[in-house]
């Protein structure tokens, strides 16, 4: 059956095609379950977002004797984070003149050959990658503690830290730096670059601190390849792993150039090695920045909607002149025919931001360099 440009760029086809793409640089959002096809999401109607912060309690339920009325307990204190969804919207113009040159000679101008289909598919992948990059940046910003976007004309430029609009995810100061999480001293008290540092001891201490602070133990460590080399070269890790020369128990590819692993010495922790970076606004210009700093690592419990999810805002989108008009949540892609010059507009829009409902579930610590020098 012949494939026409109308078939290939039908709004429902575009959405289905993009949702099936396995794009690079999406390890963090896949970990949290809020990529293009993820399920750890909540819909939040409109432009403004708000979510509640529920802290863990260590109190024990009050006991009462038989026949006594139940004890009165005050409602849990709830914090709130509010703001406006950062809206992303982009359009790529596909001219029929360009598409015509990619169709088979002698075929109908409305019929796409393999080359024409490949051209359209690559443009869809390019557009989708830009939005995937945005979600990945937002996810890394949540791990770091702040996400800011700055107005530059009509554009919003995204960055880590403060901007014209700043979302503070309320991660406690004690969950940063050397991680004095319990107020009893730094849990990261030695440089991971030193092969004699007790990295397993650090992870055990962080696990215990997370249990006390948020009721959930350590399950995931996100770091770069440099941090991972510190781990596998660590003498304590090697000694605990036994006589084998291979310190890891499992190693598998997560995305292009990124992988996850477990250690023989610490099989209960999954390491996510992410060297991906993006052009991030640093206050003056957009510069290439790794999502996770080489001298830092993020320490997380098992991913759960209990403590984090992705909020999807909404807006009314019309699929081109005379097209279907509906309220769309989160990421939505569509296309429509244009004239003068003849062609198609391939467009996408997204309203969304990560929500961290238990900020104490995240620890972003410095594992090497700096203060250890």
PDB file of C-alpha atoms in Angstrom, residues 117-272:
ATOM      1  CA  UNK A 117       9.645   8.737   4.544  1.00  0.00           C
ATOM      2  CA  UNK A 118      13.088   8.653   6.131  1.00  0.00           C
ATOM      3  CA  UNK A 119      13.371  12.438   5.774  1.00  0.00           C
ATOM      4  CA  UNK A 120      10.054  13.021   7.549  1.00  0.00           C
ATOM      5  CA  UNK A 121      10.855  10.463  10.249  1.00  0.00           C
ATOM      6  CA  UNK A 122      14.218  12.096  10.950  1.00  0.00           C
ATOM      7  CA  UNK A 123      12.557  15.480  11.327  1.00  0.00           C
ATOM      8  CA  UNK A 124      10.090  13.957  13.804  1.00  0.00           C
ATOM      9  CA  UNK A 125      12.967  12.417  15.742  1.00  0.00           C
ATOM     10  CA  UNK A 126      14.847  15.738  15.742  1.00  0.00           C
ATOM     11  CA  UNK A 127      11.848  17.610  17.107  1.00  0.00           C
ATOM     12  CA  UNK A 128      11.141  14.933  19.717  1.00  0.00           C
ATOM     13  CA  UNK A 129      14.797  14.898  20.845  1.00  0.00           C
ATOM     14  CA  UNK A 130      14.621  18.579  21.715  1.00  0.00           C
ATOM     15  CA  UNK A 131      11.660  17.963  24.022  1.00  0.00           C
ATOM     16  CA  UNK A 132      13.281  14.845  25.516  1.00  0.00           C
ATOM     17  CA  UNK A 133      16.325  17.008  26.245  1.00  0.00           C
ATOM     18  CA  UNK A 134      14.110  19.481  28.089  1.00  0.00           C
ATOM     19  CA  UNK A 135      12.603  16.792  30.334  1.00  0.00           C
ATOM     20  CA  UNK A 136      16.084  15.372  30.975  1.00  0.00           C
ATOM     21  CA  UNK A 137      17.336  18.834  31.957  1.00  0.00           C
ATOM     22  CA  UNK A 138      14.351  19.333  34.274  1.00  0.00           C
ATOM     23  CA  UNK A 139      14.994  15.957  35.903  1.00  0.00           C
ATOM     24  CA  UNK A 140      18.651  16.784  36.514  1.00  0.00           C
ATOM     25  CA  UNK A 141      17.613  20.190  37.886  1.00  0.00           C
ATOM     26  CA  UNK A 142      15.340  18.448  40.389  1.00  0.00           C
ATOM     27  CA  UNK A 143      18.257  16.284  41.550  1.00  0.00           C
ATOM     28  CA  UNK A 144      20.431  19.378  41.928  1.00  0.00           C
ATOM     29  CA  UNK A 145      17.670  21.204  43.820  1.00  0.00           C
ATOM     30  CA  UNK A 146      16.688  24.138  41.597  1.00  0.00           C
ATOM     31  CA  UNK A 147      15.352  24.780  38.118  1.00  0.00           C
ATOM     32  CA  UNK A 148      15.289  28.263  36.628  1.00  0.00           C
ATOM     33  CA  UNK A 149      14.221  29.719  33.331  1.00  0.00           C
ATOM     34  CA  UNK A 150      15.036  33.185  32.049  1.00  0.00           C
ATOM     35  CA  UNK A 151      13.150  35.269  29.477  1.00  0.00           C
ATOM     36  CA  UNK A 152      15.193  36.203  26.416  1.00  0.00           C
ATOM     37  CA  UNK A 153      12.757  38.036  24.174  1.00  0.00           C
ATOM     38  CA  UNK A 154       9.842  35.653  23.637  1.00  0.00           C
ATOM     39  CA  UNK A 155      11.990  32.626  24.514  1.00  0.00           C
ATOM     40  CA  UNK A 156      12.480  30.931  27.875  1.00  0.00           C
ATOM     41  CA  UNK A 157      16.064  29.765  28.388  1.00  0.00           C
ATOM     42  CA  UNK A 158      16.449  26.879  30.842  1.00  0.00           C
ATOM     43  CA  UNK A 159      19.145  26.419  33.451  1.00  0.00           C
ATOM     44  CA  UNK A 160      20.202  24.914  36.757  1.00  0.00           C
ATOM     45  CA  UNK A 161      19.704  27.309  39.632  1.00  0.00           C
ATOM     46  CA  UNK A 162      18.175  30.750  39.730  1.00  0.00           C
ATOM     47  CA  UNK A 163      16.516  32.503  36.785  1.00  0.00           C
ATOM     48  CA  UNK A 164      13.790  35.066  36.172  1.00  0.00           C
ATOM     49  CA  UNK A 165      11.491  32.294  37.413  1.00  0.00           C
ATOM     50  CA  UNK A 166      12.967  29.760  39.841  1.00  0.00           C
ATOM     51  CA  UNK A 167      11.480  26.518  41.081  1.00  0.00           C
ATOM     52  CA  UNK A 168      13.093  25.489  44.371  1.00  0.00           C
ATOM     53  CA  UNK A 169      12.453  21.789  44.997  1.00  0.00           C
ATOM     54  CA  UNK A 170      13.107  22.361  48.733  1.00  0.00           C
ATOM     55  CA  UNK A 171      15.865  19.767  49.111  1.00  0.00           C
ATOM     56  CA  UNK A 172      17.354  20.441  52.585  1.00  0.00           C
ATOM     57  CA  UNK A 173      20.852  21.906  52.777  1.00  0.00           C
ATOM     58  CA  UNK A 174      21.850  18.883  54.859  1.00  0.00           C
ATOM     59  CA  UNK A 175      21.163  16.711  51.788  1.00  0.00           C
ATOM     60  CA  UNK A 176      23.811  18.535  49.743  1.00  0.00           C
ATOM     61  CA  UNK A 177      27.584  18.802  49.873  1.00  0.00           C
ATOM     62  CA  UNK A 178      29.087  16.252  52.246  1.00  0.00           C
ATOM     63  CA  UNK A 179      25.629  15.137  53.446  1.00  0.00           C
ATOM     64  CA  UNK A 180      25.340  15.948  57.141  1.00  0.00           C
ATOM     65  CA  UNK A 181      21.852  14.443  56.851  1.00  0.00           C
ATOM     66  CA  UNK A 182      21.299  13.649  60.540  1.00  0.00           C
ATOM     67  CA  UNK A 183      23.189  16.573  62.063  1.00  0.00           C
ATOM     68  CA  UNK A 184      25.788  14.194  63.489  1.00  0.00           C
ATOM     69  CA  UNK A 185      28.601  14.768  60.994  1.00  0.00           C
ATOM     70  CA  UNK A 186      29.290  14.398  57.287  1.00  0.00           C
ATOM     71  CA  UNK A 187      28.384  11.035  55.782  1.00  0.00           C
ATOM     72  CA  UNK A 188      30.701  11.714  52.836  1.00  0.00           C
ATOM     73  CA  UNK A 189      33.794  12.301  54.955  1.00  0.00           C
ATOM     74  CA  UNK A 190      36.459  11.228  52.441  1.00  0.00           C
ATOM     75  CA  UNK A 191      37.214  11.558  48.740  1.00  0.00           C
ATOM     76  CA  UNK A 192      35.933   8.719  46.528  1.00  0.00           C
ATOM     77  CA  UNK A 193      38.947   9.330  44.292  1.00  0.00           C
ATOM     78  CA  UNK A 194      41.070   7.855  47.092  1.00  0.00           C
ATOM     79  CA  UNK A 195      40.998   4.063  46.496  1.00  0.00           C
ATOM     80  CA  UNK A 196      41.116   3.443  50.261  1.00  0.00           C
ATOM     81  CA  UNK A 197      37.947   5.451  51.027  1.00  0.00           C
ATOM     82  CA  UNK A 198      35.228   3.249  52.537  1.00  0.00           C
ATOM     83  CA  UNK A 199      32.634   3.763  49.785  1.00  0.00           C
ATOM     84  CA  UNK A 200      30.462   0.818  50.961  1.00  0.00           C
ATOM     85  CA  UNK A 201      30.453   2.365  54.434  1.00  0.00           C
ATOM     86  CA  UNK A 202      29.328   5.695  52.973  1.00  0.00           C
ATOM     87  CA  UNK A 203      26.466   4.018  51.125  1.00  0.00           C
ATOM     88  CA  UNK A 204      25.380   2.120  54.230  1.00  0.00           C
ATOM     89  CA  UNK A 205      25.332   5.382  56.202  1.00  0.00           C
ATOM     90  CA  UNK A 206      23.340   7.169  53.491  1.00  0.00           C
ATOM     91  CA  UNK A 207      20.901   4.269  53.399  1.00  0.00           C
ATOM     92  CA  UNK A 208      20.334   4.526  57.150  1.00  0.00           C
ATOM     93  CA  UNK A 209      19.955   8.310  56.954  1.00  0.00           C
ATOM     94  CA  UNK A 210      17.372   8.103  54.156  1.00  0.00           C
ATOM     95  CA  UNK A 211      15.373   5.554  56.152  1.00  0.00           C
ATOM     96  CA  UNK A 212      15.344   7.924  59.113  1.00  0.00           C
ATOM     97  CA  UNK A 213      14.633  11.061  57.083  1.00  0.00           C
ATOM     98  CA  UNK A 214      12.030   9.869  54.576  1.00  0.00           C
ATOM     99  CA  UNK A 215      11.168   6.287  55.504  1.00  0.00           C
ATOM    100  CA  UNK A 216      12.721   4.847  52.334  1.00  0.00           C
ATOM    101  CA  UNK A 217      16.197   3.354  51.974  1.00  0.00           C
ATOM    102  CA  UNK A 218      18.838   3.865  49.312  1.00  0.00           C
ATOM    103  CA  UNK A 219      18.203   2.066  46.007  1.00  0.00           C
ATOM    104  CA  UNK A 220      19.805   4.191  43.269  1.00  0.00           C
ATOM    105  CA  UNK A 221      22.996   6.178  42.798  1.00  0.00           C
ATOM    106  CA  UNK A 222      23.295   8.436  39.744  1.00  0.00           C
ATOM    107  CA  UNK A 223      26.809   9.548  38.790  1.00  0.00           C
ATOM    108  CA  UNK A 224      29.089  10.071  35.801  1.00  0.00           C
ATOM    109  CA  UNK A 225      31.700   7.759  34.316  1.00  0.00           C
ATOM    110  CA  UNK A 226      34.384   9.480  36.385  1.00  0.00           C
ATOM    111  CA  UNK A 227      32.498   8.728  39.595  1.00  0.00           C
ATOM    112  CA  UNK A 228      31.910   5.146  38.450  1.00  0.00           C
ATOM    113  CA  UNK A 229      35.645   4.671  37.932  1.00  0.00           C
ATOM    114  CA  UNK A 230      36.217   5.792  41.508  1.00  0.00           C
ATOM    115  CA  UNK A 231      33.785   3.058  42.610  1.00  0.00           C
ATOM    116  CA  UNK A 232      35.204   0.155  40.585  1.00  0.00           C
ATOM    117  CA  UNK A 233      38.802   1.127  41.450  1.00  0.00           C
ATOM    118  CA  UNK A 234      38.021   1.315  45.149  1.00  0.00           C
ATOM    119  CA  UNK A 235      39.987  -1.219  47.203  1.00  0.00           C
ATOM    120  CA  UNK A 236      37.207  -1.706  49.779  1.00  0.00           C
ATOM    121  CA  UNK A 237      34.693  -2.439  47.014  1.00  0.00           C
ATOM    122  CA  UNK A 238      37.153  -4.878  45.427  1.00  0.00           C
ATOM    123  CA  UNK A 239      37.857  -6.671  48.720  1.00  0.00           C
ATOM    124  CA  UNK A 240      34.138  -7.034  49.501  1.00  0.00           C
ATOM    125  CA  UNK A 241      33.496  -8.359  45.986  1.00  0.00           C
ATOM    126  CA  UNK A 242      35.649 -11.436  46.558  1.00  0.00           C
ATOM    127  CA  UNK A 243      38.533 -12.914  44.615  1.00  0.00           C
ATOM    128  CA  UNK A 244      37.060 -12.284  41.149  1.00  0.00           C
ATOM    129  CA  UNK A 245      38.609  -9.541  39.041  1.00  0.00           C
ATOM    130  CA  UNK A 246      35.143  -8.291  38.084  1.00  0.00           C
ATOM    131  CA  UNK A 247      33.686  -6.065  40.804  1.00  0.00           C
ATOM    132  CA  UNK A 248      30.265  -5.594  39.218  1.00  0.00           C
ATOM    133  CA  UNK A 249      27.508  -8.198  39.356  1.00  0.00           C
ATOM    134  CA  UNK A 250      25.537  -6.818  36.405  1.00  0.00           C
ATOM    135  CA  UNK A 251      26.131  -4.274  33.674  1.00  0.00           C
ATOM    136  CA  UNK A 252      23.626  -3.268  31.004  1.00  0.00           C
ATOM    137  CA  UNK A 253      23.130  -0.492  28.503  1.00  0.00           C
ATOM    138  CA  UNK A 254      20.512   2.080  29.480  1.00  0.00           C
ATOM    139  CA  UNK A 255      20.779   4.460  26.502  1.00  0.00           C
ATOM    140  CA  UNK A 256      23.398   5.583  24.017  1.00  0.00           C
ATOM    141  CA  UNK A 257      26.651   5.906  25.983  1.00  0.00           C
ATOM    142  CA  UNK A 258      24.897   5.351  29.329  1.00  0.00           C
ATOM    143  CA  UNK A 259      24.578   2.221  31.457  1.00  0.00           C
ATOM    144  CA  UNK A 260      23.434   0.864  34.819  1.00  0.00           C
ATOM    145  CA  UNK A 261      25.213  -1.630  37.027  1.00  0.00           C
ATOM    146  CA  UNK A 262      25.213  -3.370  40.387  1.00  0.00           C
ATOM    147  CA  UNK A 263      28.243  -4.375  42.438  1.00  0.00           C
ATOM    148  CA  UNK A 264      29.013  -7.783  43.902  1.00  0.00           C
ATOM    149  CA  UNK A 265      29.732  -6.035  47.182  1.00  0.00           C
ATOM    150  CA  UNK A 266      26.493  -3.960  47.129  1.00  0.00           C
ATOM    151  CA  UNK A 267      23.836  -5.774  45.078  1.00  0.00           C
ATOM    152  CA  UNK A 268      21.012  -3.769  46.678  1.00  0.00           C
ATOM    153  CA  UNK A 269      22.122  -0.506  45.021  1.00  0.00           C
ATOM    154  CA  UNK A 270      21.800   0.202  41.288  1.00  0.00           C
ATOM    155  CA  UNK A 271      24.341   2.620  39.817  1.00  0.00           C
ATOM    156  CA  UNK A 272      23.202   4.716  36.862  1.00  0.00           C
TER     157      UNK A 272
END
